[in-house]
Amino acid sequence: MNIYNWLFGKKKQIETLLTSEVFKTLGIPQYTFIERKVLEEQLNEVLNTKDKALLFLGYSKSGKTVYRQKFLENNGYNVVTFRCNNSSKINDLYDYVASQLQLGQLKLTSGNTANKQTYSSSSTLGSKDIASVAENSTDEISYSFIETKAHITTKVDVNFLCSNIKDKKKLIIVLEDYHLTSGDFNKILSEDLKHFQDEGILFLLIGIPSLPNRALKNNPDLSGRLKHLNFDYLQKEEVKQIISKGCEKLNCNFSEEIVDKIIDASLKNAFLVQSICKEILLTSSIKSTSNKKINFTDVFIVDNACKKVACELNNDYSGLYEQVSSGARKQQENKAFNQYEEILKAIQSFDISKLEKGVSYTEISNWSWSKMPTETIQKFIDNGTYQSEATFKGALTNQILQAVERINANLTKTSSRQVLYVDDKKVYLTDLMFKFYLDWK
């Protein structure tokens, strides 16, 4: 060891990184990515055996895309991605796969397209108040071009695809937003998947936790041919690893109490963990790696960070909040409750596992009744609004049922994002960020 360095303590050089690139909320987090061993073992098993289709279940920003990139696209797989919606047909999927892989005979059709544009201009010479000459001119330009389109003339079905892509190595067909597909789509896919799997052709279906399960409940054949990989939620130790890796890079430290609070507040979601950590540091003016070690011990900084993250989500979710409560009247002196607001408050109170399985309207009304102040109940009985506690509770239950039955219609009025879904008089959470938004807005 150099004696000078030993005597004067030469400091270890610390790489300076931006807080926003360490705790990263978009794309693959280079510095805080963690290996999820159980998921990776399950994923590698299917990729090697090819005996099942993969079903990635997870809310938005839960890590599904990151793992798809890490294990598929970055490992040389030829990925064909089809984005599903509620009007998708199996023929649409098969035609798209064939066109992306350039299968079958292509027929080129061409057509001439013509157009013209007119330009006008004016100018004035001299002074308007003394003497001037005005001149106007118009010019017309015509143009045309040839438009060529390619069409596959071969009939594309399961037999055609199996014959033409069975020998293609490291090919995987990805169905994004699979939970939006119809029952007819699922029925045909369940029948065809067996043929694809016999030929070693991999499919990856990506959806959210609750809706795909309902889509599969009438398709036991399809369910048996899928390997479910649930990306929700991170384990506690995995959250701790993310925080530890990030803090090490930025030369800071969170107390154990703060880490535990982040685990609870983030709902163990990868995006929210990254967002909360980043907000804590940026709020403390730590925009990059600190020159000296900084320790955080005040647990309330987590609450403040969560509120700021919820505020950032406001543009995405405030309108949806209003849509869920569409039709609700302002609280009047003679109205004991607002059924729409009671539903939202109940969703805020129930835990994620319950909301994924579905919460019935009776469970919501029972929760709401349990929170109704005794003086409020007595007030509306005394003023004659309700004859008894039984009639009060009955009215609450009936109006909550009516409000629940309107949720789907209210959300589809102006929004393409489905944060809640009602099926068989049960409310399902379909967007984890909406739950976080309700908790902290």
mmCIF file with all atom_site columns, N, CA and C in Angstrom, residues 178-224:
data_model
loop_
_atom_site.group_PDB
_atom_site.id
_atom_site.type_symbol
_atom_site.label_atom_id
_atom_site.label_alt_id
_atom_site.label_comp_id
_atom_site.label_asym_id
_atom_site.label_entity_id
_atom_site.label_seq_id
_atom_site.pdbx_PDB_ins_code
_atom_site.Cartn_x
_atom_site.Cartn_y
_atom_site.Cartn_z
_atom_site.occupancy
_atom_site.B_iso_or_equiv
_atom_site.pdbx_formal_charge
_atom_site.auth_seq_id
_atom_site.auth_comp_id
_atom_site.auth_asym_id
_atom_site.auth_atom_id
_atom_site.pdbx_PDB_model_num
ATOM 1   N N  . TYR A 1 178 ? -54.020 -8.951  -23.589 1.00 0.00 ? 178 TYR A N  1
ATOM 2   C CA . TYR A 1 178 ? -54.798 -10.151 -23.866 1.00 0.00 ? 178 TYR A CA 1
ATOM 3   C C  . TYR A 1 178 ? -56.140 -10.153 -23.124 1.00 0.00 ? 178 TYR A C  1
ATOM 4   N N  . HIS A 1 179 ? -56.180 -9.496  -21.964 1.00 0.00 ? 179 HIS A N  1
ATOM 5   C CA . HIS A 1 179 ? -57.400 -9.488  -21.159 1.00 0.00 ? 179 HIS A CA 1
ATOM 6   C C  . HIS A 1 179 ? -58.576 -8.806  -21.861 1.00 0.00 ? 179 HIS A C  1
ATOM 7   N N  . LEU A 1 180 ? -58.312 -8.067  -22.935 1.00 0.00 ? 180 LEU A N  1
ATOM 8   C CA . LEU A 1 180 ? -59.389 -7.365  -23.633 1.00 0.00 ? 180 LEU A CA 1
ATOM 9   C C  . LEU A 1 180 ? -60.096 -8.239  -24.665 1.00 0.00 ? 180 LEU A C  1
ATOM 10  N N  . THR A 1 181 ? -59.556 -9.417  -24.963 1.00 0.00 ? 181 THR A N  1
ATOM 11  C CA . THR A 1 181 ? -60.114 -10.241 -26.029 1.00 0.00 ? 181 THR A CA 1
ATOM 12  C C  . THR A 1 181 ? -61.455 -10.849 -25.633 1.00 0.00 ? 181 THR A C  1
ATOM 13  N N  . SER A 1 182 ? -62.229 -11.223 -26.646 1.00 0.00 ? 182 SER A N  1
ATOM 14  C CA . SER A 1 182 ? -63.585 -11.738 -26.431 1.00 0.00 ? 182 SER A CA 1
ATOM 15  C C  . SER A 1 182 ? -63.569 -13.235 -26.138 1.00 0.00 ? 182 SER A C  1
ATOM 16  N N  . GLY A 1 183 ? -64.729 -13.751 -25.744 1.00 0.00 ? 183 GLY A N  1
ATOM 17  C CA . GLY A 1 183 ? -64.862 -15.181 -25.502 1.00 0.00 ? 183 GLY A CA 1
ATOM 18  C C  . GLY A 1 183 ? -64.652 -16.001 -26.764 1.00 0.00 ? 183 GLY A C  1
ATOM 19  N N  . ASP A 1 184 ? -65.135 -15.504 -27.896 1.00 0.00 ? 184 ASP A N  1
ATOM 20  C CA . ASP A 1 184 ? -64.946 -16.214 -29.171 1.00 0.00 ? 184 ASP A CA 1
ATOM 21  C C  . ASP A 1 184 ? -63.468 -16.326 -29.519 1.00 0.00 ? 184 ASP A C  1
ATOM 22  N N  . PHE A 1 185 ? -62.716 -15.236 -29.305 1.00 0.00 ? 185 PHE A N  1
ATOM 23  C CA . PHE A 1 185 ? -61.278 -15.241 -29.554 1.00 0.00 ? 185 PHE A CA 1
ATOM 24  C C  . PHE A 1 185 ? -60.610 -16.317 -28.687 1.00 0.00 ? 185 PHE A C  1
ATOM 25  N N  . ASN A 1 186 ? -60.969 -16.353 -27.411 1.00 0.00 ? 186 ASN A N  1
ATOM 26  C CA . ASN A 1 186 ? -60.384 -17.314 -26.481 1.00 0.00 ? 186 ASN A CA 1
ATOM 27  C C  . ASN A 1 186 ? -60.727 -18.752 -26.834 1.00 0.00 ? 186 ASN A C  1
ATOM 28  N N  . LYS A 1 187 ? -61.949 -18.959 -27.302 1.00 0.00 ? 187 LYS A N  1
ATOM 29  C CA . LYS A 1 187 ? -62.377 -20.326 -27.628 1.00 0.00 ? 187 LYS A CA 1
ATOM 30  C C  . LYS A 1 187 ? -61.537 -20.900 -28.768 1.00 0.00 ? 187 LYS A C  1
ATOM 31  N N  . ILE A 1 188 ? -61.349 -20.100 -29.820 1.00 0.00 ? 188 ILE A N  1
ATOM 32  C CA . ILE A 1 188 ? -60.563 -20.575 -30.962 1.00 0.00 ? 188 ILE A CA 1
ATOM 33  C C  . ILE A 1 188 ? -59.099 -20.724 -30.575 1.00 0.00 ? 188 ILE A C  1
ATOM 34  N N  . LEU A 1 189 ? -58.593 -19.765 -29.801 1.00 0.00 ? 189 LEU A N  1
ATOM 35  C CA . LEU A 1 189 ? -57.188 -19.837 -29.387 1.00 0.00 ? 189 LEU A CA 1
ATOM 36  C C  . LEU A 1 189 ? -56.930 -21.083 -28.544 1.00 0.00 ? 189 LEU A C  1
ATOM 37  N N  . SER A 1 190 ? -57.885 -21.428 -27.657 1.00 0.00 ? 190 SER A N  1
ATOM 38  C CA . SER A 1 190 ? -57.703 -22.610 -26.809 1.00 0.00 ? 190 SER A CA 1
ATOM 39  C C  . SER A 1 190 ? -57.616 -23.874 -27.649 1.00 0.00 ? 190 SER A C  1
ATOM 40  N N  . GLU A 1 191 ? -58.352 -23.906 -28.753 1.00 0.00 ? 191 GLU A N  1
ATOM 41  C CA . GLU A 1 191 ? -58.311 -25.071 -29.641 1.00 0.00 ? 191 GLU A CA 1
ATOM 42  C C  . GLU A 1 191 ? -57.010 -25.110 -30.444 1.00 0.00 ? 191 GLU A C  1
ATOM 43  N N  . ASP A 1 192 ? -56.561 -23.932 -30.886 1.00 0.00 ? 192 ASP A N  1
ATOM 44  C CA . ASP A 1 192 ? -55.378 -23.878 -31.756 1.00 0.00 ? 192 ASP A CA 1
ATOM 45  C C  . ASP A 1 192 ? -54.061 -23.983 -30.997 1.00 0.00 ? 192 ASP A C  1
ATOM 46  N N  . LEU A 1 193 ? -54.050 -23.591 -29.734 1.00 0.00 ? 193 LEU A N  1
ATOM 47  C CA . LEU A 1 193 ? -52.798 -23.615 -28.978 1.00 0.00 ? 193 LEU A CA 1
ATOM 48  C C  . LEU A 1 193 ? -52.194 -25.014 -28.902 1.00 0.00 ? 193 LEU A C  1
ATOM 49  N N  . LYS A 1 194 ? -53.049 -26.026 -28.831 1.00 0.00 ? 194 LYS A N  1
ATOM 50  C CA . LYS A 1 194 ? -52.535 -27.392 -28.774 1.00 0.00 ? 194 LYS A CA 1
ATOM 51  C C  . LYS A 1 194 ? -51.691 -27.696 -30.015 1.00 0.00 ? 194 LYS A C  1
ATOM 52  N N  . HIS A 1 195 ? -52.168 -27.257 -31.179 1.00 0.00 ? 195 HIS A N  1
ATOM 53  C CA . HIS A 1 195 ? -51.433 -27.512 -32.423 1.00 0.00 ? 195 HIS A CA 1
ATOM 54  C C  . HIS A 1 195 ? -50.122 -26.726 -32.443 1.00 0.00 ? 195 HIS A C  1
ATOM 55  N N  . PHE A 1 196 ? -50.167 -25.480 -31.974 1.00 0.00 ? 196 PHE A N  1
ATOM 56  C CA . PHE A 1 196 ? -48.936 -24.677 -31.933 1.00 0.00 ? 196 PHE A CA 1
ATOM 57  C C  . PHE A 1 196 ? -47.914 -25.307 -30.983 1.00 0.00 ? 196 PHE A C  1
ATOM 58  N N  . GLN A 1 197 ? -48.400 -25.769 -29.832 1.00 0.00 ? 197 GLN A N  1
ATOM 59  C CA . GLN A 1 197 ? -47.491 -26.354 -28.844 1.00 0.00 ? 197 GLN A CA 1
ATOM 60  C C  . GLN A 1 197 ? -46.901 -27.671 -29.337 1.00 0.00 ? 197 GLN A C  1
ATOM 61  N N  . ASP A 1 198 ? -47.684 -28.447 -30.108 1.00 0.00 ? 198 ASP A N  1
ATOM 62  C CA . ASP A 1 198 ? -47.154 -29.686 -30.686 1.00 0.00 ? 198 ASP A CA 1
ATOM 63  C C  . ASP A 1 198 ? -45.970 -29.405 -31.609 1.00 0.00 ? 198 ASP A C  1
ATOM 64  N N  . GLU A 1 199 ? -45.967 -28.210 -32.217 1.00 0.00 ? 199 GLU A N  1
ATOM 65  C CA . GLU A 1 199 ? -44.884 -27.843 -33.140 1.00 0.00 ? 199 GLU A CA 1
ATOM 66  C C  . GLU A 1 199 ? -43.815 -26.990 -32.461 1.00 0.00 ? 199 GLU A C  1
ATOM 67  N N  . GLY A 1 200 ? -43.929 -26.812 -31.140 1.00 0.00 ? 200 GLY A N  1
ATOM 68  C CA . GLY A 1 200 ? -42.925 -26.048 -30.406 1.00 0.00 ? 200 GLY A CA 1
ATOM 69  C C  . GLY A 1 200 ? -42.960 -24.555 -30.691 1.00 0.00 ? 200 GLY A C  1
ATOM 70  N N  . ILE A 1 201 ? -44.143 -24.022 -31.025 1.00 0.00 ? 201 ILE A N  1
ATOM 71  C CA . ILE A 1 201 ? -44.293 -22.595 -31.318 1.00 0.00 ? 201 ILE A CA 1
ATOM 72  C C  . ILE A 1 201 ? -44.757 -21.886 -30.048 1.00 0.00 ? 201 ILE A C  1
ATOM 73  N N  . LEU A 1 202 ? -43.975 -20.935 -29.583 1.00 0.00 ? 202 LEU A N  1
ATOM 74  C CA . LEU A 1 202 ? -44.231 -20.266 -28.308 1.00 0.00 ? 202 LEU A CA 1
ATOM 75  C C  . LEU A 1 202 ? -45.181 -19.089 -28.441 1.00 0.00 ? 202 LEU A C  1
ATOM 76  N N  . PHE A 1 203 ? -46.107 -18.983 -27.481 1.00 0.00 ? 203 PHE A N  1
ATOM 77  C CA . PHE A 1 203 ? -46.989 -17.827 -27.366 1.00 0.00 ? 203 PHE A CA 1
ATOM 78  C C  . PHE A 1 203 ? -46.798 -17.213 -25.989 1.00 0.00 ? 203 PHE A C  1
ATOM 79  N N  . LEU A 1 204 ? -46.858 -15.889 -25.939 1.00 0.00 ? 204 LEU A N  1
ATOM 80  C CA . LEU A 1 204 ? -46.816 -15.155 -24.670 1.00 0.00 ? 204 LEU A CA 1
ATOM 81  C C  . LEU A 1 204 ? -48.024 -14.238 -24.617 1.00 0.00 ? 204 LEU A C  1
ATOM 82  N N  . LEU A 1 205 ? -48.899 -14.465 -23.649 1.00 0.00 ? 205 LEU A N  1
ATOM 83  C CA . LEU A 1 205 ? -50.099 -13.651 -23.460 1.00 0.00 ? 205 LEU A CA 1
ATOM 84  C C  . LEU A 1 205 ? -49.853 -12.723 -22.275 1.00 0.00 ? 205 LEU A C  1
ATOM 85  N N  . ILE A 1 206 ? -50.103 -11.431 -22.460 1.00 0.00 ? 206 ILE A N  1
ATOM 86  C CA . ILE A 1 206 ? -49.828 -10.454 -21.404 1.00 0.00 ? 206 ILE A CA 1
ATOM 87  C C  . ILE A 1 206 ? -51.132 -9.780  -20.994 1.00 0.00 ? 206 ILE A C  1
ATOM 88  N N  . GLY A 1 207 ? -51.449 -9.867  -19.711 1.00 0.00 ? 207 GLY A N  1
ATOM 89  C CA . GLY A 1 207 ? -52.692 -9.266  -19.239 1.00 0.00 ? 207 GLY A CA 1
ATOM 90  C C  . GLY A 1 207 ? -52.596 -8.842  -17.794 1.00 0.00 ? 207 GLY A C  1
ATOM 91  N N  . ILE A 1 208 ? -53.720 -8.430  -17.247 1.00 0.00 ? 208 ILE A N  1
ATOM 92  C CA . ILE A 1 208 ? -53.781 -7.985  -15.860 1.00 0.00 ? 208 ILE A CA 1
ATOM 93  C C  . ILE A 1 208 ? -54.356 -9.106  -14.994 1.00 0.00 ? 208 ILE A C  1
ATOM 94  N N  . PRO A 1 209 ? -54.149 -9.080  -13.673 1.00 0.00 ? 209 PRO A N  1
ATOM 95  C CA . PRO A 1 209 ? -54.437 -10.239 -12.835 1.00 0.00 ? 209 PRO A CA 1
ATOM 96  C C  . PRO A 1 209 ? -55.875 -10.739 -12.831 1.00 0.00 ? 209 PRO A C  1
ATOM 97  N N  . SER A 1 210 ? -56.875 -9.863  -12.804 1.00 0.00 ? 210 SER A N  1
ATOM 98  C CA . SER A 1 210 ? -58.243 -10.346 -12.608 1.00 0.00 ? 210 SER A CA 1
ATOM 99  C C  . SER A 1 210 ? -58.955 -10.700 -13.899 1.00 0.00 ? 210 SER A C  1
ATOM 100 N N  . LEU A 1 211 ? -58.886 -9.825  -14.908 1.00 0.00 ? 211 LEU A N  1
ATOM 101 C CA . LEU A 1 211 ? -59.668 -10.057 -16.117 1.00 0.00 ? 211 LEU A CA 1
ATOM 102 C C  . LEU A 1 211 ? -59.299 -11.328 -16.874 1.00 0.00 ? 211 LEU A C  1
ATOM 103 N N  . PRO A 1 212 ? -58.016 -11.674 -17.042 1.00 0.00 ? 212 PRO A N  1
ATOM 104 C CA . PRO A 1 212 ? -57.717 -12.904 -17.762 1.00 0.00 ? 212 PRO A CA 1
ATOM 105 C C  . PRO A 1 212 ? -58.321 -14.128 -17.096 1.00 0.00 ? 212 PRO A C  1
ATOM 106 N N  . ASN A 1 213 ? -58.351 -14.149 -15.773 1.00 0.00 ? 213 ASN A N  1
ATOM 107 C CA . ASN A 1 213 ? -58.913 -15.302 -15.081 1.00 0.00 ? 213 ASN A CA 1
ATOM 108 C C  . ASN A 1 213 ? -60.390 -15.458 -15.401 1.00 0.00 ? 213 ASN A C  1
ATOM 109 N N  . ARG A 1 214 ? -61.099 -14.336 -15.520 1.00 0.00 ? 214 ARG A N  1
ATOM 110 C CA . ARG A 1 214 ? -62.500 -14.427 -15.873 1.00 0.00 ? 214 ARG A CA 1
ATOM 111 C C  . ARG A 1 214 ? -62.664 -14.840 -17.324 1.00 0.00 ? 214 ARG A C  1
ATOM 112 N N  . ALA A 1 215 ? -61.748 -14.403 -18.187 1.00 0.00 ? 215 ALA A N  1
ATOM 113 C CA . ALA A 1 215 ? -61.800 -14.796 -19.590 1.00 0.00 ? 215 ALA A CA 1
ATOM 114 C C  . ALA A 1 215 ? -61.564 -16.291 -19.745 1.00 0.00 ? 215 ALA A C  1
ATOM 115 N N  . LEU A 1 216 ? -60.813 -16.876 -18.802 1.00 0.00 ? 216 LEU A N  1
ATOM 116 C CA . LEU A 1 216 ? -60.455 -18.283 -18.906 1.00 0.00 ? 216 LEU A CA 1
ATOM 117 C C  . LEU A 1 216 ? -61.429 -19.210 -18.186 1.00 0.00 ? 216 LEU A C  1
ATOM 118 N N  . LYS A 1 217 ? -62.318 -18.661 -17.380 1.00 0.00 ? 217 LYS A N  1
ATOM 119 C CA . LYS A 1 217 ? -63.126 -19.526 -16.524 1.00 0.00 ? 217 LYS A CA 1
ATOM 120 C C  . LYS A 1 217 ? -64.039 -20.454 -17.326 1.00 0.00 ? 217 LYS A C  1
ATOM 121 N N  . ASN A 1 218 ? -64.430 -20.049 -18.538 1.00 0.00 ? 218 ASN A N  1
ATOM 122 C CA . ASN A 1 218 ? -65.250 -20.896 -19.392 1.00 0.00 ? 218 ASN A CA 1
ATOM 123 C C  . ASN A 1 218 ? -64.419 -21.620 -20.438 1.00 0.00 ? 218 ASN A C  1
ATOM 124 N N  . ASN A 1 219 ? -63.096 -21.557 -20.300 1.00 0.00 ? 219 ASN A N  1
ATOM 125 C CA . ASN A 1 219 ? -62.196 -22.204 -21.242 1.00 0.00 ? 219 ASN A CA 1
ATOM 126 C C  . ASN A 1 219 ? -61.163 -23.039 -20.491 1.00 0.00 ? 219 ASN A C  1
ATOM 127 N N  . PRO A 1 220 ? -61.586 -24.154 -19.845 1.00 0.00 ? 220 PRO A N  1
ATOM 128 C CA . PRO A 1 220 ? -60.640 -24.955 -19.073 1.00 0.00 ? 220 PRO A CA 1
ATOM 129 C C  . PRO A 1 220 ? -59.511 -25.516 -19.929 1.00 0.00 ? 220 PRO A C  1
ATOM 130 N N  . ASP A 1 221 ? -59.787 -25.800 -21.201 1.00 0.00 ? 221 ASP A N  1
ATOM 131 C CA . ASP A 1 221 ? -58.725 -26.313 -22.077 1.00 0.00 ? 221 ASP A CA 1
ATOM 132 C C  . ASP A 1 221 ? -57.614 -25.288 -22.236 1.00 0.00 ? 221 ASP A C  1
ATOM 133 N N  . LEU A 1 222 ? -58.002 -24.006 -22.413 1.00 0.00 ? 222 LEU A N  1
ATOM 134 C CA . LEU A 1 222 ? -57.018 -22.948 -22.573 1.00 0.00 ? 222 LEU A CA 1
ATOM 135 C C  . LEU A 1 222 ? -56.237 -22.754 -21.281 1.00 0.00 ? 222 LEU A C  1
ATOM 136 N N  . SER A 1 223 ? -56.934 -22.768 -20.147 1.00 0.00 ? 223 SER A N  1
ATOM 137 C CA . SER A 1 223 ? -56.276 -22.553 -18.865 1.00 0.00 ? 223 SER A CA 1
ATOM 138 C C  . SER A 1 223 ? -55.219 -23.623 -18.607 1.00 0.00 ? 223 SER A C  1
ATOM 139 N N  . GLY A 1 224 ? -55.494 -24.862 -19.005 1.00 0.00 ? 224 GLY A N  1
ATOM 140 C CA . GLY A 1 224 ? -54.557 -25.941 -18.786 1.00 0.00 ? 224 GLY A CA 1
ATOM 141 C C  . GLY A 1 224 ? -53.329 -25.883 -19.670 1.00 0.00 ? 224 GLY A C  1
#
